[in-house]
Coordinates of C-alpha atoms and ligand atoms in Angstrom, one line a residue:
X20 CA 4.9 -67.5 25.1
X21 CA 7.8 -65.1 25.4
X22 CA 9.2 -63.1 28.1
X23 CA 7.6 -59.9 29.3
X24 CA 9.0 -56.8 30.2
X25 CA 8.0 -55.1 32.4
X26 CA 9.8 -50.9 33.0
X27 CA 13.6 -52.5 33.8
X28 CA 12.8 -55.9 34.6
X29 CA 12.4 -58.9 32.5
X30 CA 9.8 -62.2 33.2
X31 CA 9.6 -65.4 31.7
X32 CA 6.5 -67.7 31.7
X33 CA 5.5 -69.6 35.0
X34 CA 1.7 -70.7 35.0
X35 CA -0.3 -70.7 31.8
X36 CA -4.3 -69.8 31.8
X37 CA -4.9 -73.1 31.2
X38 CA -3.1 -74.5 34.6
X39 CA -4.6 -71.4 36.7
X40 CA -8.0 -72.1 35.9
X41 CA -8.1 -76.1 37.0
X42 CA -6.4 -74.9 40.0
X43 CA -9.3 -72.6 40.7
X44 CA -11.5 -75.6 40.0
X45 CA -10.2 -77.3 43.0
X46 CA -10.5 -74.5 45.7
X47 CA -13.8 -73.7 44.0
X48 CA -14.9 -77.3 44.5
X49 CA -13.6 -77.4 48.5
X50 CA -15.5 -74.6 48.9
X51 CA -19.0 -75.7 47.8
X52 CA -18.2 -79.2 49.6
X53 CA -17.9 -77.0 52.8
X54 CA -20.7 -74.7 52.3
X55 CA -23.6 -76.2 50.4
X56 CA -25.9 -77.1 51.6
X57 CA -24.5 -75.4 55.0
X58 CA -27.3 -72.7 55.2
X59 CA -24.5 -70.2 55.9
X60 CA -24.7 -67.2 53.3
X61 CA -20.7 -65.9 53.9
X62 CA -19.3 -63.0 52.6
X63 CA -16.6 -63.5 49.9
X64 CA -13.8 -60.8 50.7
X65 CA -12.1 -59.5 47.7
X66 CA -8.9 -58.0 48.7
X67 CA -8.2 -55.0 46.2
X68 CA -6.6 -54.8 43.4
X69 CA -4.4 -58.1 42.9
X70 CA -7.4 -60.6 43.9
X71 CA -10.3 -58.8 41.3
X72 CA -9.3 -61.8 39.0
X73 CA -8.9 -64.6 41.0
X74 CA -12.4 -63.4 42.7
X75 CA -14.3 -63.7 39.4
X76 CA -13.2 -66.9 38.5
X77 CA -14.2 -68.4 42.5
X78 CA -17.7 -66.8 42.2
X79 CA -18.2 -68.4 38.1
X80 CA -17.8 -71.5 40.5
X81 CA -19.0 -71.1 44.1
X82 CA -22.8 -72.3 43.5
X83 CA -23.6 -71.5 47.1
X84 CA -25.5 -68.3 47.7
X85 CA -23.0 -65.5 49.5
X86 CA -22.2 -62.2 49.1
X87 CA -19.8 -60.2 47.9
X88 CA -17.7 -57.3 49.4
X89 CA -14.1 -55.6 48.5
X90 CA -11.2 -53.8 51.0
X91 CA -8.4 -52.2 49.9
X92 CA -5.6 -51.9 52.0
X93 CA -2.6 -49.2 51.7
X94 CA 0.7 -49.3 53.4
X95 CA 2.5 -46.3 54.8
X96 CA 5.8 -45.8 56.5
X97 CA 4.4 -43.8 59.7
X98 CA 6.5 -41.2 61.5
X99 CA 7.4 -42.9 64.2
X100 CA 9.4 -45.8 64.5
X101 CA 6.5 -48.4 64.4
X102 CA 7.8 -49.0 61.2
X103 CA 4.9 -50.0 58.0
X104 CA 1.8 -49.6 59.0
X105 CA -1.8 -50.9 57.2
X106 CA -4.8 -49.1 56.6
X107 CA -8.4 -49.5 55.7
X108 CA -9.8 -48.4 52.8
X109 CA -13.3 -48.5 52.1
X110 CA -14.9 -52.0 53.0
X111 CA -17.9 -51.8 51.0
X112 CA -19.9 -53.9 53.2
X113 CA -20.7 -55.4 56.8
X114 CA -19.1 -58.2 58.1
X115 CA -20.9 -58.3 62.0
X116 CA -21.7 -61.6 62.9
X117 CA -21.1 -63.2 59.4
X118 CA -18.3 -65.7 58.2
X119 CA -16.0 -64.5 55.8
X120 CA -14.1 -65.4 53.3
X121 CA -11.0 -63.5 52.5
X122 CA -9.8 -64.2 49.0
X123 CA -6.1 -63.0 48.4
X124 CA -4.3 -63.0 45.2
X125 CA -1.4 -64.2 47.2
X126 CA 0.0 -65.0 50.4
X127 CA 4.0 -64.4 51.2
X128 CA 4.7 -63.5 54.5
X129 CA 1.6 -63.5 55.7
X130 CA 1.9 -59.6 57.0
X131 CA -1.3 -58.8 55.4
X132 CA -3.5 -61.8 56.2
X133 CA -2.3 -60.5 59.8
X134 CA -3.7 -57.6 59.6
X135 CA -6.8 -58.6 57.9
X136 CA -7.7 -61.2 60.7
X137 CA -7.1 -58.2 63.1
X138 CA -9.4 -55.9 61.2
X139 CA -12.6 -58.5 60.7
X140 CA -12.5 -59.3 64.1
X141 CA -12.3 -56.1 65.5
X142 CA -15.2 -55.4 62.5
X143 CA -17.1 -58.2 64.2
X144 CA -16.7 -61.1 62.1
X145 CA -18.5 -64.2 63.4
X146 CA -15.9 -67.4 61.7
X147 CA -12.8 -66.3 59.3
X148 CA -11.5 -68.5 56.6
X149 CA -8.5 -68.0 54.0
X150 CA -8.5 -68.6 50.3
X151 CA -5.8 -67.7 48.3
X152 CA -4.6 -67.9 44.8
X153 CA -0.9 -68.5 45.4
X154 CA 1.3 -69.3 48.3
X155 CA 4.9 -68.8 49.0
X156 CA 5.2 -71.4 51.7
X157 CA 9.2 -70.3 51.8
X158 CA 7.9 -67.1 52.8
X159 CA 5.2 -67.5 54.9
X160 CA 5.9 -67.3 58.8
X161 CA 2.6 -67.0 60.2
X162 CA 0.5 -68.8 62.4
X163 CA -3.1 -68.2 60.8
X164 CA -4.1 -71.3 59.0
X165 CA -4.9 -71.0 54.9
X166 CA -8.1 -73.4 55.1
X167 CA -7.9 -73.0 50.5
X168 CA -5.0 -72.6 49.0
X169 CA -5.0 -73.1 44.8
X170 CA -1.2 -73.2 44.4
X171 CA 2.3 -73.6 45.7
X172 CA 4.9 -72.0 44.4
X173 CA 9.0 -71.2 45.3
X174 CA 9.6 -67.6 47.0
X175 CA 10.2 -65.7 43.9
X176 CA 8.8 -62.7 42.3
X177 CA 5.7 -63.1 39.9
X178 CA 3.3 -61.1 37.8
X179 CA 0.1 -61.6 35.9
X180 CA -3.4 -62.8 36.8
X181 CA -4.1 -59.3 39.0
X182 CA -0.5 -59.4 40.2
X183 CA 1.4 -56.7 39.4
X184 CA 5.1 -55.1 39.3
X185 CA 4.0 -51.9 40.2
X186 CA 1.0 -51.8 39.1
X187 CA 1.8 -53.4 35.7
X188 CA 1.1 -56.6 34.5
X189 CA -2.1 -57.4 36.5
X190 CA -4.2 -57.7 33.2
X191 CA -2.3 -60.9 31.8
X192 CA -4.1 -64.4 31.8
X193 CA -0.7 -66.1 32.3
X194 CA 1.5 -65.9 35.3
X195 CA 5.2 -65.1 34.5
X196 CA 8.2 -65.2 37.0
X197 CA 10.9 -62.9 37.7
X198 CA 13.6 -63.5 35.0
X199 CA 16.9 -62.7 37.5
X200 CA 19.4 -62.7 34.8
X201 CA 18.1 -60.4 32.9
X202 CA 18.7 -57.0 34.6
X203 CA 20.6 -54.3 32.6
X204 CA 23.5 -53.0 34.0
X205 CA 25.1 -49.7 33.5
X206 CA 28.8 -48.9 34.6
X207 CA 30.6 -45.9 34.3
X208 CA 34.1 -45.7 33.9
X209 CA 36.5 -42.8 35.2
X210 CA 40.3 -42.9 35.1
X211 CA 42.5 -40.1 34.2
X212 CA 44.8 -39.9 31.1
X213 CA 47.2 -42.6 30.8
X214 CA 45.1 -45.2 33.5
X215 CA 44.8 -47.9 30.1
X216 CA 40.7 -47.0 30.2
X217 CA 40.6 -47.9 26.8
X218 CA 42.1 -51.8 27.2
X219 CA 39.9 -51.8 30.1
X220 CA 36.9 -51.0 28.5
X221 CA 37.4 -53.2 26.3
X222 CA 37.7 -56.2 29.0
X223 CA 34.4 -54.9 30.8
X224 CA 32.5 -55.1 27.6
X225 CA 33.8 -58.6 27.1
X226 CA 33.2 -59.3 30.6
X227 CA 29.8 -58.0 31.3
X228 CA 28.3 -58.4 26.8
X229 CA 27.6 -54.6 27.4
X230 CA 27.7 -52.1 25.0
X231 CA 30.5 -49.6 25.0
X232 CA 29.3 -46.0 25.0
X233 CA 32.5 -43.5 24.7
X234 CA 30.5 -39.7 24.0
X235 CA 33.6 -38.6 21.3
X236 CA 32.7 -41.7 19.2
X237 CA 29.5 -41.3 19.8
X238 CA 29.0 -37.8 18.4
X239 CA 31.8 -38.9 15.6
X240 CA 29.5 -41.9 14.8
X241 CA 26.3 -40.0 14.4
X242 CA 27.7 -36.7 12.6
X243 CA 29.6 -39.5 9.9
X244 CA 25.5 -41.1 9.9
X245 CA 23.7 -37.8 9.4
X246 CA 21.1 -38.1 12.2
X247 CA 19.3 -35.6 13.2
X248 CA 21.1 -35.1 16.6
X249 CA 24.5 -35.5 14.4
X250 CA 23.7 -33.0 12.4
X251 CA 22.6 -30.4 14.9
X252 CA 26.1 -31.4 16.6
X253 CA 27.9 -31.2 13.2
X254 CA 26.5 -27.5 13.0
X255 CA 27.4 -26.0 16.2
X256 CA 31.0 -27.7 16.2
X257 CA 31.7 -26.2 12.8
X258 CA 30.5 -22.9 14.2
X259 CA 33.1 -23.4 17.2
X260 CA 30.3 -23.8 19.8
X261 CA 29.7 -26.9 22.5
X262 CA 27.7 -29.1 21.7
X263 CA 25.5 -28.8 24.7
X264 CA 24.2 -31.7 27.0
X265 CA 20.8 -32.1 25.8
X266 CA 22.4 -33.3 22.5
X267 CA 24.8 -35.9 24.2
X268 CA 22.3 -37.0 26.2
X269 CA 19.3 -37.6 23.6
X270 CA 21.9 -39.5 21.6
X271 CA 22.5 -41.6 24.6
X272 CA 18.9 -42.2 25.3
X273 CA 18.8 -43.4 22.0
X274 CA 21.6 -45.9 22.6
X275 CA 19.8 -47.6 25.4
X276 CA 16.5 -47.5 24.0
X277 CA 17.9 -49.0 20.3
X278 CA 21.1 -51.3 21.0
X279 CA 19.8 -55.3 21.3
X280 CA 21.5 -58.1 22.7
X281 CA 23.2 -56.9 25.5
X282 CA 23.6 -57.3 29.4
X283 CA 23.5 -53.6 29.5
X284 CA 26.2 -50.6 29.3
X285 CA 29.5 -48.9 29.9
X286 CA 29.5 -45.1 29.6
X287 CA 32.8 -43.8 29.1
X288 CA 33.2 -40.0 28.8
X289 CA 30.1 -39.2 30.3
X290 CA 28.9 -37.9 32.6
X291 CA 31.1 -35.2 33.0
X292 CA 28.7 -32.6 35.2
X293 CA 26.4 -33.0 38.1
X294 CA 23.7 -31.6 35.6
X295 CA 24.5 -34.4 33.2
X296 CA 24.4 -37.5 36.0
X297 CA 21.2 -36.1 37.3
X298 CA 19.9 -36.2 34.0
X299 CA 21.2 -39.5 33.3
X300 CA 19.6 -40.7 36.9
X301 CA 16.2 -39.1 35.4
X302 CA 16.5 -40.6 31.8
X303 CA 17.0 -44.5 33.5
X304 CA 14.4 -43.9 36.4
X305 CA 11.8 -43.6 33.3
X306 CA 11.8 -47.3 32.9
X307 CA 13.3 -47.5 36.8
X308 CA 16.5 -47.9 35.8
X309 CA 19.5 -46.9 38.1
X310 CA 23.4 -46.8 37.2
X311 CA 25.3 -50.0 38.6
X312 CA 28.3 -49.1 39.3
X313 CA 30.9 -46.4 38.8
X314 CA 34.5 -48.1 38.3
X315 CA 37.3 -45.7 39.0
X316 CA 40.9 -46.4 38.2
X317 CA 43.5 -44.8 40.1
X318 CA 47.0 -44.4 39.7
X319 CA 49.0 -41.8 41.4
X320 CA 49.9 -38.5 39.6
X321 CA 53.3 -39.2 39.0
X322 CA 52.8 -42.3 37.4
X323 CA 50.5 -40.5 35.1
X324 CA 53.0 -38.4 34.0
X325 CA 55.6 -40.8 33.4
X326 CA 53.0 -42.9 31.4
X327 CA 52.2 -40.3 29.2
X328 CA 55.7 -39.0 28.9
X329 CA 56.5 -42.6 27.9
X330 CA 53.7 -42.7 25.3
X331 CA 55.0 -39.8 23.9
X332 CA 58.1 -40.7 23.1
X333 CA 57.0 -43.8 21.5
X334 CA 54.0 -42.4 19.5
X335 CA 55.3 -38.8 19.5
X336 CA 52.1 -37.2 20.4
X337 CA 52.3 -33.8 20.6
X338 CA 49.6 -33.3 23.3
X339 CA 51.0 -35.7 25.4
X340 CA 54.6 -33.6 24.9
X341 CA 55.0 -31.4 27.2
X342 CA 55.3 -31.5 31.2
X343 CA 53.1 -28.6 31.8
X344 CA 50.3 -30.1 29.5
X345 CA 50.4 -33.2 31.3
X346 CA 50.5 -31.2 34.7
X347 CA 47.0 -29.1 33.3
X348 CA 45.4 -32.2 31.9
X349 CA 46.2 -34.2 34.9
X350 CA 44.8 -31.0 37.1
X351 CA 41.7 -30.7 34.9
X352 CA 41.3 -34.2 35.9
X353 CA 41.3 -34.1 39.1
X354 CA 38.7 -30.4 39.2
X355 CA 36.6 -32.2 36.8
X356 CA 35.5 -35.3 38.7
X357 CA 35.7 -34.5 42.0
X358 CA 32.3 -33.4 42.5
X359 CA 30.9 -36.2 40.4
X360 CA 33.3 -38.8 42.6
X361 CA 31.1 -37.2 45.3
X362 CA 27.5 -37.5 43.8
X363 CA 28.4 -41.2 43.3
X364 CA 30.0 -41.2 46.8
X365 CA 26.7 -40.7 47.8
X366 CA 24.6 -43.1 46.1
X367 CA 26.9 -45.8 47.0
X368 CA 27.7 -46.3 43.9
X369 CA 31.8 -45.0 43.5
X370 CA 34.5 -47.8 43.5
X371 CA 37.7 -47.3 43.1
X372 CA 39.9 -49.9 41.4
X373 CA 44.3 -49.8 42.2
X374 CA 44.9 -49.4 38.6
X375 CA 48.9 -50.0 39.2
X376 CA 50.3 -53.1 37.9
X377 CA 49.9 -55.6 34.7
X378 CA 46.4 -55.3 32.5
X379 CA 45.9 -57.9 33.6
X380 CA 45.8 -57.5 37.3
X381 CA 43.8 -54.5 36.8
X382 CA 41.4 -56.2 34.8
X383 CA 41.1 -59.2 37.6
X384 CA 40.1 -56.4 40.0
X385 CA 37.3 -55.2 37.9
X386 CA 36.0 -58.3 37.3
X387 CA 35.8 -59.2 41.0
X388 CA 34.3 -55.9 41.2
X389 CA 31.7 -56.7 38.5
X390 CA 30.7 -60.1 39.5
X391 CA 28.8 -58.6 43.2
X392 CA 26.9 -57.1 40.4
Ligands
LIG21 P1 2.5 -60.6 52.5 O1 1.8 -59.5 53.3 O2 3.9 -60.6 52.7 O3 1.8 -61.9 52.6 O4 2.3 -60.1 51.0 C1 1.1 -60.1 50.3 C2 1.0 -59.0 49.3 O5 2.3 -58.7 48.8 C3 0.2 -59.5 48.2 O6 -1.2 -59.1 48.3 C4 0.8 -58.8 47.0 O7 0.2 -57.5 46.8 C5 2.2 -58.6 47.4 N1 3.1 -59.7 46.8 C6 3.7 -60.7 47.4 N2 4.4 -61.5 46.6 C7 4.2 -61.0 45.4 C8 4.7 -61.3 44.0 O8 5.4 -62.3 43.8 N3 4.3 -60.6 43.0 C9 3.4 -59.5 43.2 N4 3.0 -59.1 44.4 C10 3.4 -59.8 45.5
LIG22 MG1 -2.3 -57.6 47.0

């Protein structure tokens, strides 16, 4: 058994088929000690959609006679400040003066056995009793007693066996856990010319095993392949046109859907519009996705100049010449990202890292910055 994946979230095997179904045996075999023989016909309450499963297998093994009924409930965040708040829907039967009971898939805080017991007895239930699949005792902080429980297990995040992650993963016969680790990341880098982005990248991707997405080498790399995207690029840039953004951003896309073996990504060079991070929030919320973190380097404008001015001379770049290049470039900087320095703002999502001092400072302060990720 491998892990599953599930949109941006990975899970590794927990409970096998084989391990869930002689736990059922047990509850199953409780529950006809307790009502065989009893007279009592109760009403086995299937709590919709997680407990369809776990219901089936109970009544393959209940061999006293009851009935069975289904609820659904649905959670909404009300107007008012009375915070979630649980509805009904559709109990397809009576409960009045019967004993029921309520089979859940699983029981973690207990907030919904709450408001079950509430329901059934304001539904006229004559005796409740609680069976559930799984509980979370870590979790659970509630009073009502859980007269079957199948299995224990630690407060962690699990799927399979009518579980689901948002609505995936109910249908699997095995129950998988939440694989932490496993959790892409995506960082964006911003620093103006002359910050050392390049050395740094290269210590993020180190850092964090992600893959290092710079949009020049990108396009470069794909033209020099002969993709399709590269060779629509290759067309418009030898016709002196922009390559526009649906073009960058399909090449991206196909980055992160395509590169293996890595923790996740570092874009550098995009985005470089509002349009293109909204349609780089849209192409990650697909498989709910969202960008990590968005690492700025600072340095102050004079030291960018006399950077570059230093490179110069050494390398004898003649974009990096002269003063009033460095002043526009430095200025285009600046015009270019404020607004994306706000969108980020926003989110929560901007961090600015002192990029004065060794590379090696620099790169300790990123590294601090990557491990609260
Ligand atoms: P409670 O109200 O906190 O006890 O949570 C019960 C409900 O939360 C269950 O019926 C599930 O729908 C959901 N739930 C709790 N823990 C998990 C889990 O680990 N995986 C999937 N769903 C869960
Ligand atoms: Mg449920």
């Amino acid at each position: 058994m491998g892990n599953v994946k599930l949109y941006d979230k990975s899970f590794k095997p927990f409970i096998p088929y084989e391990k869930i179904e002689k736990a059922i045996d047990t509850v199953a075999a409780q529950l006809n000690r307790d009502f065989v023989g009893s007279g009592e016909i109760p009403v086995l309450l299937c709590v919709l959609n997680g407990s369809i499963l776990f219901t089936a297998e109970l009544m393959k093994r209940v061999t006293f006679p009851c009935e069975v009924i289904s609820i659904k409930l649905t959670s909404y965040y009300g107007t008012t400040s009375s915070g979630k708040v649980r509805e009904v829907m559709g109990m397809t039967g009576s409960v009045e003066g019967k004993t029921v009971i309520v089979v859940e898939d699983i029981v973690d805080t207990g907030t919904t056995i709450v408001d079950l017991d509430r329901i059934l007895k304001e539904k006229g239930a004559r005796e409740i009793r609680y069976c559930t699949m799984l509980l979370k005792p870590g979790a659970y902080n509630k009073d009502i007693k859980l007269d079957y429980v199948a299995m224990e297990i630690p407060d962690d995040f699990i799927v399979g066996f009518g579980l689901d992650y948002d609505e995936l993963g109910r249908n699997s016969k095995d129950i998988y856990v939440l694989d932490k680790d496993i959790t892409m990341k995506y960082f964006i880098l911003f620093g103006p010319p002359g910050a050392g982005k390049g050395t740094q990248a290269s210590a993020m991707v180190e850092k964090g095993n992600l893959c290092h997405i710079s949009t020049g080498d990108l396009l470069r790399g794909e033209m020099a392949k002969g993709s399709e995207l590269g060779l629509k690029a290759k067309a418009l840039i030898e016709n002196g046109e922009l390559v526009p953004d649906e073009i960058v951003e399909g090449m991206i896309e196909n980055k992160f859907d395509t590169v293996k073996g890595v923790d996740g990504f570092l874009l550098d060079g995009f985005p470089r519009t509002i349009a293109q991070a909204e349609a780089l929030d849209r192409m990650l919320g697909k498989t709910k996705q969202a960008v990590t973190a968005v690492v700025s380097l600072m340095i102050p404008d004079e030291t960018i100049k006399e950077r570059i001015l230093h490179r110069a001379a050494i390398e004898g770049r003649a974009d990096d010449a002269s003063e009033a290049t460095i002043q526009n470039r430095i200025k285009t900087y600046h015009e270019k990202t404020e607004p994306l320095v706000d969108y980020y703002k926003k989110a929560g999502k901007y961090f600015e890292i002192n990029g004065l001092g060794t590379i090696e400072e620099v790169r300790e302060r990123i590294a601090a910055l990557m491990e609260r990720f």
